């Protein structure tokens, strides 16, 4: 899919992190590997620490905390909201939808549209795409996009392949119409034939969770212990997928937008790990300093919230006073890969909130 959105703008981003921070070294005893070998992995992948929610915290809690903060600070008003979109792979329940939970807890007007989207790594781009389309019908109303995942609850703590890089987080992004905004170009691909490279086998209608699916074992002789209720990632296949598909995607998207790679100020990518991003930068022949790679080492990989957390952490208040020509890209579960060119700047807010929920 290739398309262009006109007269649309991101006017604010709030990152929401749980307060619990866990260091990589503290979790080494969980893994079925020698400590020396595990420490080598830390150096290669850039693992340092990650954020995890409490057992009692659901995905909606981070979103409600974030929206209430924005409402209390008057960074947005209830009467301005025309729709709320929630992109997540870890809903509180199958029913009701997370968007309706947020709507009720924040006491929003009854004419506010509520939509949930089940997407993972590329969820920010999917959410923006839907938000931009909704804005065609909302006039001067705003769309509030929530990207939220609490994947620490779905990854085995004995899985060294996945658990060190998982980070729980949410992002609240305000999107609105703006007649002066520059054109936004979007390019998106999917390959469902490779869908099992990232999968949680049990828990849905195909294989409901049971006492049998909860049994933790070495399911594929890789030394990592997980159950069928846990996320399973084929790391080598995901790495090959990213290195093969993403560089031509970026080149194609820049050509679509008629933009030179050298004139892009920031390449703001999904954050799987530092090693993968370094290799991607080398393939793209883009300087490391133009591709922030520090999200996993500070917070873990926050799935669909990765790009907005990246923007908040690395640009912050700079996007309130400056304007930057940016290329966003996300890739992962689906398998899905996409890119977007967008000008970021003149925002009303761009900050991080540590939630105690």
Short mmCIF file of C-alpha atoms in Angstrom, two decimals:
data_model
loop_
_atom_site.label_atom_id
_atom_site.label_comp_id
_atom_site.label_asym_id
_atom_site.label_seq_id
_atom_site.Cartn_x
_atom_site.Cartn_y
_atom_site.Cartn_z
CA UNK A 1 0.00 0.00 0.00
CA UNK A 2 1.32 3.40 -1.00
CA UNK A 3 -0.58 6.57 -0.16
CA UNK A 4 -0.31 10.20 0.85
CA UNK A 5 -2.15 12.05 3.62
CA UNK A 6 -2.56 15.80 3.39
CA UNK A 7 -3.21 18.50 5.97
CA UNK A 8 -2.66 16.19 8.97
CA UNK A 9 -0.32 16.73 11.89
CA UNK A 10 0.87 15.13 15.14
CA UNK A 11 0.45 17.85 17.77
CA UNK A 12 1.56 16.00 20.89
CA UNK A 13 3.06 12.75 22.19
CA UNK A 14 3.08 11.48 25.76
CA UNK A 15 5.10 8.39 26.64
CA UNK A 16 3.78 6.43 29.63
CA UNK A 17 6.10 4.05 31.48
CA UNK A 18 5.45 1.82 34.50
CA UNK A 19 7.59 2.74 37.49
CA UNK A 20 9.13 -0.74 37.95
CA UNK A 21 12.56 -0.95 36.34
CA UNK A 22 14.46 -4.26 36.21
CA UNK A 23 18.17 -4.58 35.35
CA UNK A 24 19.42 -7.29 33.01
CA UNK A 25 21.92 -8.69 35.53
CA UNK A 26 19.19 -9.28 38.09
CA UNK A 27 17.40 -11.69 35.75
CA UNK A 28 20.39 -13.80 34.67
CA UNK A 29 19.56 -16.58 37.21
CA UNK A 30 16.21 -17.07 35.44
CA UNK A 31 17.86 -18.34 32.26
CA UNK A 32 19.02 -21.83 31.40
CA UNK A 33 22.40 -20.57 30.12
CA UNK A 34 25.90 -19.94 31.58
CA UNK A 35 26.26 -16.40 32.99
CA UNK A 36 29.32 -15.62 30.84
CA UNK A 37 27.41 -16.50 27.67
CA UNK A 38 24.43 -14.42 28.75
CA UNK A 39 26.62 -11.38 29.47
CA UNK A 40 28.02 -11.58 25.94
CA UNK A 41 24.45 -11.35 24.67
CA UNK A 42 23.93 -8.22 26.76
CA UNK A 43 26.87 -6.51 25.08
CA UNK A 44 25.82 -7.47 21.56
CA UNK A 45 22.12 -6.64 21.89
CA UNK A 46 22.44 -3.59 24.12
CA UNK A 47 20.43 -5.00 27.03
CA UNK A 48 20.65 -2.92 30.23
CA UNK A 49 17.23 -2.57 31.87
CA UNK A 50 13.56 -2.68 30.99
CA UNK A 51 10.21 -1.54 32.37
CA UNK A 52 7.57 -4.02 33.49
CA UNK A 53 4.09 -3.49 34.89
CA UNK A 54 2.73 -4.81 38.17
CA UNK A 55 0.71 -8.03 38.11
CA UNK A 56 -2.41 -5.95 38.74
CA UNK A 57 -1.79 -3.48 35.89
CA UNK A 58 -3.61 -3.89 32.58
CA UNK A 59 -2.89 -2.20 29.25
CA UNK A 60 -5.77 0.27 29.69
CA UNK A 61 -4.36 1.50 33.02
CA UNK A 62 -1.33 3.08 31.34
CA UNK A 63 -3.61 4.75 28.79
CA UNK A 64 -6.05 6.11 31.38
CA UNK A 65 -3.13 7.43 33.43
CA UNK A 66 -1.76 9.18 30.35
CA UNK A 67 -5.04 10.72 29.16
CA UNK A 68 -5.98 11.90 32.65
CA UNK A 69 -2.57 13.58 32.90
CA UNK A 70 -3.16 15.42 29.62
CA UNK A 71 -6.66 16.47 30.69
CA UNK A 72 -5.47 17.68 34.12
CA UNK A 73 -2.63 19.69 32.52
CA UNK A 74 -5.12 21.08 29.96
CA UNK A 75 -2.93 19.82 27.13
CA UNK A 76 -6.14 18.51 25.60
CA UNK A 77 -9.82 19.07 26.49
CA UNK A 78 -12.62 16.50 26.42
CA UNK A 79 -14.70 18.56 24.01
CA UNK A 80 -11.84 18.46 21.46
CA UNK A 81 -11.77 14.66 21.22
CA UNK A 82 -13.63 13.13 18.29
CA UNK A 83 -12.20 9.62 18.40
CA UNK A 84 -9.92 7.40 20.42
CA UNK A 85 -7.95 4.60 18.79
CA UNK A 86 -6.22 1.86 20.74
CA UNK A 87 -3.59 -0.33 19.11
CA UNK A 88 -2.57 -3.31 21.24
CA UNK A 89 -1.87 -7.03 21.26
CA UNK A 90 -2.56 -7.31 24.99
CA UNK A 91 -6.13 -6.14 25.64
CA UNK A 92 -7.54 -6.17 29.17
CA UNK A 93 -10.31 -8.52 27.99
CA UNK A 94 -11.60 -9.94 24.73
CA UNK A 95 -14.74 -7.89 25.48
CA UNK A 96 -15.12 -4.97 26.18
CA UNK A 97 -12.62 -3.15 23.99
CA UNK A 98 -9.78 -1.19 25.55
CA UNK A 99 -10.99 2.01 23.85
CA UNK A 100 -14.37 1.67 25.58
CA UNK A 101 -12.65 1.11 28.94
CA UNK A 102 -10.65 4.32 28.47
CA UNK A 103 -13.80 6.13 27.30
CA UNK A 104 -15.71 5.12 30.43
CA UNK A 105 -12.94 5.72 32.95
CA UNK A 106 -12.14 9.15 31.52
CA UNK A 107 -15.84 10.09 31.20
CA UNK A 108 -15.70 11.14 27.55
CA UNK A 109 -18.66 12.33 25.50
CA UNK A 110 -20.97 9.71 24.00
CA UNK A 111 -20.30 10.85 20.43
CA UNK A 112 -16.59 9.97 20.67
CA UNK A 113 -15.73 7.11 18.29
CA UNK A 114 -13.97 4.15 19.97
CA UNK A 115 -11.89 1.71 17.91
CA UNK A 116 -9.44 -1.05 18.85
CA UNK A 117 -6.83 -2.36 16.41
CA UNK A 118 -4.94 -5.60 17.02
CA UNK A 119 -1.42 -4.85 15.78
CA UNK A 120 2.03 -5.22 17.30
CA UNK A 121 5.40 -3.88 16.16
CA UNK A 122 4.01 -1.74 13.31
CA UNK A 123 1.09 -0.54 15.43
CA UNK A 124 2.08 3.13 15.48
CA UNK A 125 1.99 3.36 11.69
CA UNK A 126 -1.30 1.44 11.53
CA UNK A 127 -2.75 3.73 14.19
CA UNK A 128 -1.64 6.90 12.39
CA UNK A 129 -3.08 5.60 9.13
CA UNK A 130 -6.48 5.04 10.74
CA UNK A 131 -6.31 8.35 12.62
CA UNK A 132 -5.57 10.30 9.44
CA UNK A 133 -8.54 8.67 7.68
CA UNK A 134 -10.87 9.42 10.59
CA UNK A 135 -9.82 13.07 10.56
CA UNK A 136 -11.38 13.39 7.11
CA UNK A 137 -14.75 13.11 8.86
CA UNK A 138 -14.16 14.84 12.20
CA UNK A 139 -13.72 18.47 11.19
CA UNK A 140 -11.99 20.36 13.99
CA UNK A 141 -12.08 17.40 16.39
CA UNK A 142 -8.91 15.54 17.34
CA UNK A 143 -8.02 11.85 17.34
CA UNK A 144 -6.23 10.46 20.38
CA UNK A 145 -4.14 7.43 19.45
CA UNK A 146 -3.06 5.00 22.17
CA UNK A 147 -0.35 2.42 21.56
CA UNK A 148 -0.16 0.13 24.57
CA UNK A 149 1.25 -3.29 25.34
CA UNK A 150 2.02 -5.22 28.52
CA UNK A 151 3.83 -8.07 26.84
CA UNK A 152 5.84 -8.94 29.95
CA UNK A 153 2.72 -10.88 30.96
CA UNK A 154 2.90 -12.96 27.78
CA UNK A 155 6.63 -13.71 27.66
CA UNK A 156 8.25 -16.44 29.75
CA UNK A 157 10.70 -15.09 32.31
CA UNK A 158 12.85 -18.11 31.49
CA UNK A 159 13.07 -17.17 27.80
CA UNK A 160 16.39 -15.39 27.26
CA UNK A 161 15.53 -15.00 23.60
CA UNK A 162 12.64 -12.61 24.32
CA UNK A 163 12.19 -11.58 27.95
CA UNK A 164 15.23 -9.23 28.31
CA UNK A 165 14.06 -7.08 25.43
CA UNK A 166 10.37 -6.82 26.33
CA UNK A 167 9.30 -3.46 27.73
CA UNK A 168 5.82 -2.50 28.90
CA UNK A 169 4.70 0.99 27.91
CA UNK A 170 2.01 3.13 26.35
CA UNK A 171 2.06 6.21 24.16
CA UNK A 172 -0.67 8.79 23.76
CA UNK A 173 -0.49 10.67 20.46
CA UNK A 174 -2.77 13.56 19.52
CA UNK A 175 -3.46 13.95 15.80
CA UNK A 176 -5.46 16.70 14.12
CA UNK A 177 -6.15 18.50 10.87
CA UNK A 178 -3.78 21.32 9.94
CA UNK A 179 -4.07 23.20 6.65
CA UNK A 180 -0.38 24.13 6.77
CA UNK A 181 0.96 20.61 7.37
CA UNK A 182 3.32 19.03 4.84
CA UNK A 183 2.24 15.91 2.96
CA UNK A 184 2.74 12.59 4.75
CA UNK A 185 3.74 9.56 2.67
CA UNK A 186 3.00 6.01 3.86
CA UNK A 187 4.26 2.72 2.43
CA UNK A 188 3.14 -0.57 4.01
CA UNK A 189 3.69 -4.28 3.28
CA UNK A 190 2.54 -7.59 4.83
CA UNK A 191 3.51 -11.23 4.45
CA UNK A 192 1.18 -13.57 6.31
CA UNK A 193 3.10 -16.62 5.05
CA UNK A 194 5.81 -15.75 7.60
CA UNK A 195 3.30 -15.08 10.40
CA UNK A 196 4.66 -17.76 12.74
CA UNK A 197 8.04 -16.03 13.16
CA UNK A 198 6.34 -14.13 16.01
CA UNK A 199 3.47 -15.99 17.62
CA UNK A 200 1.66 -16.67 20.88
CA UNK A 201 0.32 -20.16 20.07
CA UNK A 202 -2.37 -20.44 22.75
CA UNK A 203 -4.99 -18.13 24.24
CA UNK A 204 -7.21 -17.44 21.24
CA UNK A 205 -10.00 -19.42 19.58
CA UNK A 206 -7.55 -21.68 17.72
CA UNK A 207 -6.08 -23.04 20.96
CA UNK A 208 -7.74 -21.76 24.16
CA UNK A 209 -5.55 -21.47 27.25
CA UNK A 210 -5.67 -24.48 29.54
CA UNK A 211 -3.60 -26.23 32.18
CA UNK A 212 -1.83 -28.03 29.33
CA UNK A 213 -0.92 -24.85 27.44
CA UNK A 214 0.46 -23.33 30.64
CA UNK A 215 3.14 -26.02 31.06
CA UNK A 216 6.61 -24.44 30.77
CA UNK A 217 9.12 -26.52 28.82
CA UNK A 218 11.92 -26.31 26.27
CA UNK A 219 9.58 -26.45 23.32
CA UNK A 220 12.10 -26.33 20.46
CA UNK A 221 15.45 -27.41 21.95
CA UNK A 222 16.80 -23.85 21.94
CA UNK A 223 17.43 -23.82 25.69
CA UNK A 224 14.72 -21.27 26.39
CA UNK A 225 11.79 -22.36 28.56
CA UNK A 226 8.31 -21.23 27.60
CA UNK A 227 4.72 -22.45 27.42
CA UNK A 228 2.22 -22.32 24.58
CA UNK A 229 0.70 -19.31 26.34
CA UNK A 230 3.97 -17.40 25.86
CA UNK A 231 5.36 -15.40 22.96
CA UNK A 232 7.65 -17.40 20.71
CA UNK A 233 10.03 -15.55 18.40
CA UNK A 234 12.24 -17.00 15.69
CA UNK A 235 15.06 -14.50 16.17
CA UNK A 236 17.13 -15.49 13.14
CA UNK A 237 14.14 -15.33 10.79
CA UNK A 238 13.08 -11.92 12.15
CA UNK A 239 16.64 -10.61 11.75
CA UNK A 240 16.85 -11.82 8.15
CA UNK A 241 13.40 -10.38 7.42
CA UNK A 242 14.38 -6.92 8.72
CA UNK A 243 17.73 -6.79 6.92
CA UNK A 244 16.17 -8.01 3.65
CA UNK A 245 12.90 -6.10 3.51
CA UNK A 246 13.42 -2.80 5.35
CA UNK A 247 16.29 -1.17 3.36
CA UNK A 248 14.45 -1.36 0.01
CA UNK A 249 11.27 -0.22 1.78
CA UNK A 250 13.01 2.93 3.02
CA UNK A 251 14.49 3.66 -0.41
CA UNK A 252 11.10 3.13 -2.07
CA UNK A 253 9.32 5.36 0.47
CA UNK A 254 11.80 8.21 0.05
CA UNK A 255 11.41 7.94 -3.72
CA UNK A 256 7.63 8.04 -3.31
CA UNK A 257 7.97 11.21 -1.23
CA UNK A 258 10.59 12.66 -3.60
CA UNK A 259 13.03 13.13 -0.70
CA UNK A 260 16.76 12.62 -0.53
CA UNK A 261 18.10 10.34 2.19
CA UNK A 262 20.71 12.92 3.13
CA UNK A 263 18.02 15.52 3.88
CA UNK A 264 16.21 13.34 6.43
CA UNK A 265 17.03 14.72 9.89
CA UNK A 266 15.97 11.63 11.84
CA UNK A 267 15.28 7.99 11.02
CA UNK A 268 12.98 7.04 13.90
CA UNK A 269 12.60 3.30 13.81
CA UNK A 270 10.94 0.56 15.82
CA UNK A 271 13.44 -0.68 18.42
CA UNK A 272 13.99 -4.48 18.42
CA UNK A 273 17.60 -4.30 19.67
CA UNK A 274 20.77 -2.29 19.11
CA UNK A 275 22.53 -4.99 17.06
CA UNK A 276 19.70 -5.17 14.51
CA UNK A 277 19.50 -1.38 14.20
CA UNK A 278 23.27 -1.03 13.68
CA UNK A 279 23.16 -3.56 10.87
CA UNK A 280 20.15 -1.79 9.38
CA UNK A 281 21.95 1.59 9.50
CA UNK A 282 24.94 0.06 7.71
CA UNK A 283 22.74 -1.41 4.97
CA UNK A 284 21.00 1.93 4.52
CA UNK A 285 24.33 3.80 4.61
CA UNK A 286 22.88 6.16 7.20
CA UNK A 287 25.07 7.52 10.05
CA UNK A 288 24.43 5.90 13.42
CA UNK A 289 23.73 9.31 14.95
CA UNK A 290 20.67 9.75 12.70
CA UNK A 291 19.09 6.49 13.93
CA UNK A 292 18.52 6.49 17.71
CA UNK A 293 19.18 3.00 19.08
CA UNK A 294 18.84 3.49 22.85
CA UNK A 295 15.26 2.48 23.65
CA UNK A 296 15.80 -1.23 24.40
CA UNK A 297 18.74 -0.53 26.72
CA UNK A 298 16.73 1.99 28.73
CA UNK A 299 13.16 0.69 28.63
CA UNK A 300 12.99 -2.53 26.63
CA UNK A 301 11.17 -2.95 23.32
CA UNK A 302 7.69 -1.40 23.82
CA UNK A 303 6.16 -3.02 20.72
CA UNK A 304 3.75 -0.62 18.95
CA UNK A 305 4.69 2.21 21.34
CA UNK A 306 8.33 1.95 20.28
CA UNK A 307 8.42 4.83 17.79
CA UNK A 308 6.57 7.40 19.94
CA UNK A 309 8.69 6.42 22.98
CA UNK A 310 11.72 6.87 20.71
CA UNK A 311 10.54 10.36 19.74
CA UNK A 312 9.82 11.41 23.32
CA UNK A 313 13.09 10.06 24.73
CA UNK A 314 15.43 11.30 22.00
CA UNK A 315 13.77 14.51 20.80
CA UNK A 316 11.49 15.55 23.65
CA UNK A 317 10.94 19.30 23.86
CA UNK A 318 13.02 19.87 20.71
CA UNK A 319 9.96 18.99 18.59
CA UNK A 320 8.05 21.76 20.33
CA UNK A 321 10.45 24.48 19.15
CA UNK A 322 11.95 23.00 15.96
CA UNK A 323 10.78 21.14 12.89
CA UNK A 324 12.40 17.97 11.61
CA UNK A 325 12.12 16.03 8.38
CA UNK A 326 11.65 12.44 9.60
CA UNK A 327 11.37 8.92 8.29
CA UNK A 328 9.50 6.52 10.57
CA UNK A 329 9.70 2.78 10.07
CA UNK A 330 8.30 -0.24 11.91
CA UNK A 331 8.65 -3.95 11.25
CA UNK A 332 7.77 -7.17 12.99
CA UNK A 333 4.75 -9.30 13.88
CA UNK A 334 2.53 -10.19 10.97
CA UNK A 335 5.00 -10.11 9.37
CA UNK A 336 4.51 -6.43 8.64
CA UNK A 337 6.88 -3.69 7.53
CA UNK A 338 6.11 -0.06 6.79
CA UNK A 339 7.61 3.40 6.54
CA UNK A 340 6.38 6.98 6.63
CA UNK A 341 7.87 10.37 5.85
CA UNK A 342 6.52 13.13 8.06
CA UNK A 343 7.53 16.52 9.39
CA UNK A 344 7.60 16.54 13.19
CA UNK A 345 7.62 19.88 14.96
CA UNK A 346 5.66 22.66 16.57
CA UNK A 347 4.06 20.20 18.99
CA UNK A 348 2.11 21.30 22.04
CA UNK A 349 3.83 18.67 24.19
CA UNK A 350 6.33 15.82 23.92
CA UNK A 351 7.18 14.30 27.28
CA UNK A 352 7.43 11.16 29.40
CA UNK A 353 5.17 10.19 32.30
CA UNK A 354 6.11 7.57 34.89
CA UNK A 355 2.86 5.98 36.03
CA UNK A 356 2.39 4.36 39.44
CA UNK A 357 -0.74 2.46 38.32
#
